[in-house]
mmCIF file of C-alpha atoms in Angstrom:
data_model
loop_
_atom_site.group_PDB
_atom_site.id
_atom_site.type_symbol
_atom_site.label_atom_id
_atom_site.label_comp_id
_atom_site.label_asym_id
_atom_site.label_seq_id
_atom_site.Cartn_x
_atom_site.Cartn_y
_atom_site.Cartn_z
ATOM 1 C CA MET L 68 -2.589 97.362 142.227
ATOM 2 C CA ASP L 69 -2.447 93.950 140.634
ATOM 3 C CA THR L 70 -0.792 94.753 137.322
ATOM 4 C CA ARG L 71 -1.263 91.262 135.849
ATOM 5 C CA SER L 72 -5.039 91.454 136.165
ATOM 6 C CA ARG L 73 -4.948 94.607 134.050
ATOM 7 C CA GLY L 74 -2.687 93.115 131.373
ATOM 8 C CA TRP L 75 0.607 94.666 132.536
ATOM 9 C CA VAL L 76 3.641 92.389 132.681
ATOM 10 C CA ARG L 77 7.133 93.281 133.891
ATOM 11 C CA PRO L 78 9.407 91.916 131.129
ATOM 12 C CA TYR L 79 12.274 91.198 133.543
ATOM 13 C CA ALA L 80 12.675 89.808 137.035
ATOM 14 C CA PRO L 81 13.548 92.427 139.652
ATOM 15 C CA SER L 82 16.862 91.922 141.427
ATOM 16 C CA ARG L 83 16.994 90.497 144.932
ATOM 17 C CA ALA L 84 19.168 93.506 145.744
ATOM 18 C CA ARG L 85 15.900 95.364 146.318
ATOM 19 C CA LEU L 86 15.647 93.420 149.586
ATOM 20 C CA VAL L 87 19.056 94.770 150.583
ATOM 21 C CA VAL L 88 17.813 98.297 149.920
ATOM 22 C CA ALA L 89 14.695 97.654 152.010
ATOM 23 C CA GLY L 90 16.853 96.355 154.868
ATOM 24 C CA TRP L 91 19.179 99.340 154.560
ATOM 25 C CA GLU L 92 16.186 101.687 154.715
ATOM 26 C CA LEU L 93 14.884 99.879 157.787
ATOM 27 C CA GLY L 94 18.241 100.279 159.528
ATOM 28 C CA ALA L 95 18.420 103.979 158.630
ATOM 29 C CA LEU L 96 14.870 104.614 159.818
ATOM 30 C CA ALA L 97 15.524 102.707 163.065
ATOM 31 C CA PHE L 98 18.573 104.920 163.640
ATOM 32 C CA LEU L 99 16.515 108.034 162.865
ATOM 33 C CA HIS L 100 13.829 106.892 165.288
ATOM 34 C CA ARG L 101 16.283 106.161 168.091
ATOM 35 C CA THR L 102 18.208 109.427 167.725
ATOM 36 C CA THR L 103 15.009 111.485 167.477
ATOM 37 C CA VAL L 104 13.595 109.923 170.646
ATOM 38 C CA ASP L 105 16.890 110.385 172.532
ATOM 39 C CA LEU L 106 17.746 113.906 171.334
ATOM 40 C CA PHE L 107 14.322 115.525 171.336
ATOM 41 C CA HIS L 108 12.543 113.422 173.984
ATOM 42 C CA VAL L 109 9.755 112.618 171.541
ATOM 43 C CA PRO L 110 7.350 109.846 172.598
ATOM 44 C CA GLY L 111 8.669 106.742 170.864
ATOM 45 C CA THR L 112 5.490 104.819 170.012
ATOM 46 C CA PRO L 113 3.734 107.390 167.763
ATOM 47 C CA LEU L 114 6.998 108.123 165.964
ATOM 48 C CA LEU L 115 7.628 104.389 165.549
ATOM 49 C CA LEU L 116 4.195 104.009 163.940
ATOM 50 C CA VAL L 117 4.836 106.883 161.521
ATOM 51 C CA VAL L 118 8.294 105.572 160.620
ATOM 52 C CA GLY L 119 6.932 102.024 160.238
ATOM 53 C CA VAL L 120 4.119 103.113 157.928
ATOM 54 C CA ALA L 121 6.562 105.188 155.862
ATOM 55 C CA TRP L 122 8.915 102.208 155.560
ATOM 56 C CA VAL L 123 6.147 99.823 154.455
ATOM 57 C CA ALA L 124 4.902 102.355 151.882
ATOM 58 C CA LEU L 125 8.404 102.917 150.478
ATOM 59 C CA CYS L 126 9.086 99.165 150.357
ATOM 60 C CA TRP L 127 5.852 98.613 148.447
ATOM 61 C CA ARG L 128 6.748 101.337 145.943
ATOM 62 C CA LEU L 129 10.253 99.891 145.599
ATOM 63 C CA ALA L 130 8.773 96.449 144.934
ATOM 64 C CA VAL L 131 6.458 97.632 142.140
ATOM 65 C CA MET L 132 8.847 100.210 140.660
ATOM 66 C CA GLY L 133 9.872 99.444 137.074
ATOM 67 C CA VAL L 134 8.633 99.092 133.538
ATOM 68 C CA TYR L 135 5.650 97.000 132.511
ATOM 69 C CA THR L 136 4.362 96.217 129.041
ATOM 70 C CA GLY L 137 0.763 95.678 128.066
ATOM 71 C CA PRO L 138 -1.422 95.390 125.012
ATOM 72 C CA HIS L 139 -1.801 99.153 124.688
ATOM 73 C CA GLY L 140 1.551 100.527 125.826
ATOM 74 C CA VAL L 141 4.263 100.819 128.430
ATOM 75 C CA LEU L 142 3.659 101.549 132.106
ATOM 76 C CA VAL L 143 6.575 103.252 133.888
ATOM 77 C CA ARG L 144 6.336 103.159 137.675
ATOM 78 C CA GLY L 145 8.821 105.320 139.537
ATOM 79 C CA LEU L 146 9.218 105.604 143.278
ATOM 80 C CA VAL L 147 6.540 108.310 143.409
ATOM 81 C CA THR L 148 5.370 108.584 139.789
ATOM 82 C CA ARG L 149 3.383 106.523 137.311
ATOM 83 C CA ARG L 150 3.085 107.108 133.577
ATOM 84 C CA VAL L 151 1.529 105.184 130.700
ATOM 85 C CA VAL L 152 2.802 105.714 127.159
ATOM 86 C CA ALA L 153 0.707 104.174 124.385
ATOM 87 C CA TRP L 154 2.553 102.065 121.811
ATOM 88 C CA ARG L 155 1.227 104.298 119.033
ATOM 89 C CA ASP L 156 2.710 107.376 120.772
ATOM 90 C CA LEU L 157 6.181 105.854 121.063
ATOM 91 C CA ASP L 158 8.668 106.795 118.383
ATOM 92 C CA ARG L 159 11.824 105.068 119.603
ATOM 93 C CA ILE L 160 13.230 103.151 122.546
ATOM 94 C CA THR L 161 16.894 104.055 123.007
ATOM 95 C CA VAL L 162 19.762 103.740 125.459
ATOM 96 C CA GLY L 163 21.593 106.903 126.476
ATOM 97 C CA ASP L 164 23.407 108.660 129.266
ATOM 98 C CA ALA L 165 21.200 110.232 131.903
ATOM 99 C CA THR L 166 21.780 112.990 134.418
ATOM 100 C CA VAL L 167 19.823 114.140 137.420
ATOM 101 C CA ARG L 168 19.697 117.866 138.105
ATOM 102 C CA LEU L 169 19.997 119.035 141.687
ATOM 103 C CA GLY L 170 19.603 122.797 141.483
ATOM 104 C CA ARG L 171 22.400 124.001 139.213
ATOM 105 C CA VAL L 172 24.372 120.784 139.520
ATOM 106 C CA SER L 173 23.997 117.909 137.059
ATOM 107 C CA VAL L 174 24.866 114.477 138.413
ATOM 108 C CA PRO L 175 25.548 111.728 135.837
ATOM 109 C CA VAL L 176 23.656 108.543 136.705
ATOM 110 C CA GLY L 177 24.808 106.320 133.851
ATOM 111 C CA ARG L 178 23.122 104.615 130.950
ATOM 112 C CA THR L 179 19.356 104.314 130.907
ATOM 113 C CA ILE L 180 16.613 103.162 128.565
ATOM 114 C CA TRP L 181 14.616 106.124 127.222
ATOM 115 C CA PHE L 182 11.169 106.102 125.671
ATOM 116 C CA GLU L 183 10.991 108.833 123.033
ATOM 117 C CA THR L 184 7.489 109.851 122.035
ATOM 118 C CA ARG L 185 6.356 111.120 118.636
ATOM 119 C CA ASP L 186 6.041 114.662 120.009
ATOM 120 C CA GLY L 187 9.725 114.653 121.054
ATOM 121 C CA THR L 188 9.265 114.017 124.779
ATOM 122 C CA ARG L 189 11.797 111.720 126.443
ATOM 123 C CA VAL L 190 10.321 109.540 129.164
ATOM 124 C CA ASP L 191 12.746 108.147 131.744
ATOM 125 C CA SER L 192 12.186 104.421 132.118
ATOM 126 C CA THR L 193 13.777 104.038 135.601
ATOM 127 C CA LEU L 194 15.864 101.248 134.013
ATOM 128 C CA TYR L 195 19.510 102.131 134.658
ATOM 129 C CA ALA L 196 22.440 99.913 133.658
ATOM 130 C CA ASP L 197 24.063 100.713 137.015
ATOM 131 C CA GLY L 198 20.764 100.570 138.887
ATOM 132 C CA ILE L 199 19.633 98.046 141.411
ATOM 133 C CA ASP L 200 18.169 95.585 138.901
ATOM 134 C CA PHE L 201 21.018 95.509 136.389
ATOM 135 C CA ARG L 202 24.269 96.440 138.169
ATOM 136 C CA PHE L 203 25.393 92.823 138.326
ATOM 137 C CA ARG L 204 23.283 91.606 135.398
ATOM 138 C CA ARG L 205 24.549 93.712 132.462
ATOM 139 C CA PRO L 206 23.514 91.234 129.747
ATOM 140 C CA LEU L 207 19.931 91.408 131.041
ATOM 141 C CA PHE L 208 19.905 95.209 130.532
ATOM 142 C CA ALA L 209 20.916 94.861 126.858
ATOM 143 C CA ARG L 210 18.473 91.982 126.311
ATOM 144 C CA LEU L 211 15.634 93.963 127.909
ATOM 145 C CA HIS L 212 16.336 96.930 125.623
ATOM 146 C CA GLU L 213 16.104 94.648 122.575
ATOM 147 C CA ASP L 214 12.947 92.961 123.915
ATOM 148 C CA LEU L 215 11.250 96.322 124.453
ATOM 149 C CA ARG L 216 12.186 97.442 120.931
ATOM 150 C CA ARG L 217 10.884 94.160 119.458
ATOM 151 C CA CYS L 218 7.631 94.492 121.412
ATOM 152 C CA HIS L 219 7.236 98.067 120.142
ATOM 153 C CA ARG L 220 7.796 96.958 116.525
ATOM 154 C CA GLU L 221 5.283 94.123 116.885
ATOM 155 C CA ARG L 222 2.626 96.325 118.487
ATOM 156 C CA THR L 223 2.955 99.139 115.931
ATOM 157 C CA ALA L 224 3.476 97.099 112.754
ATOM 158 C CA PRO L 225 0.728 97.663 110.200
ATOM 159 C CA ALA L 226 -1.760 94.828 110.068
ATOM 160 C CA THR L 227 -1.462 92.718 106.947
ATOM 161 C CA MET L 228 -4.569 91.643 105.104
ATOM 162 C CA GLN L 229 -5.008 87.958 104.514
ATOM 163 C CA GLY L 230 -6.893 86.801 101.486
#
């Protein structure tokens, strides 16, 4: 999906570390392929095609993952999810600590930018201070938070009448 043609703009440049992740995934999938062929005597070519298609799909999702702003709201693209929140439905954009639940265990994942809607729902932005895009660019994380808040204020400010 070409997000620019639909008015969506990513308000930050993704980190080149995403390429490292893609390379790491390729190495892991190559290892999986090799061990599967050797251990289970599976024909290598069909498995290689499946693994290759999976890798390309995951790399594409990794490349487009993030937050985009547009005239009508915020688009949050996760690795497997996509959600649009209209500017008028947003109450606040905050930074807070996030956790991921794995069964009964909660794993802290660090500071993240949250979109809080008027009905009380918190939408995870996929923007983590310790994440791939901001781990070594901390000032960019803080600046992005302020830019998103400014954009929200501008898009929801009441129109003034000019006489």
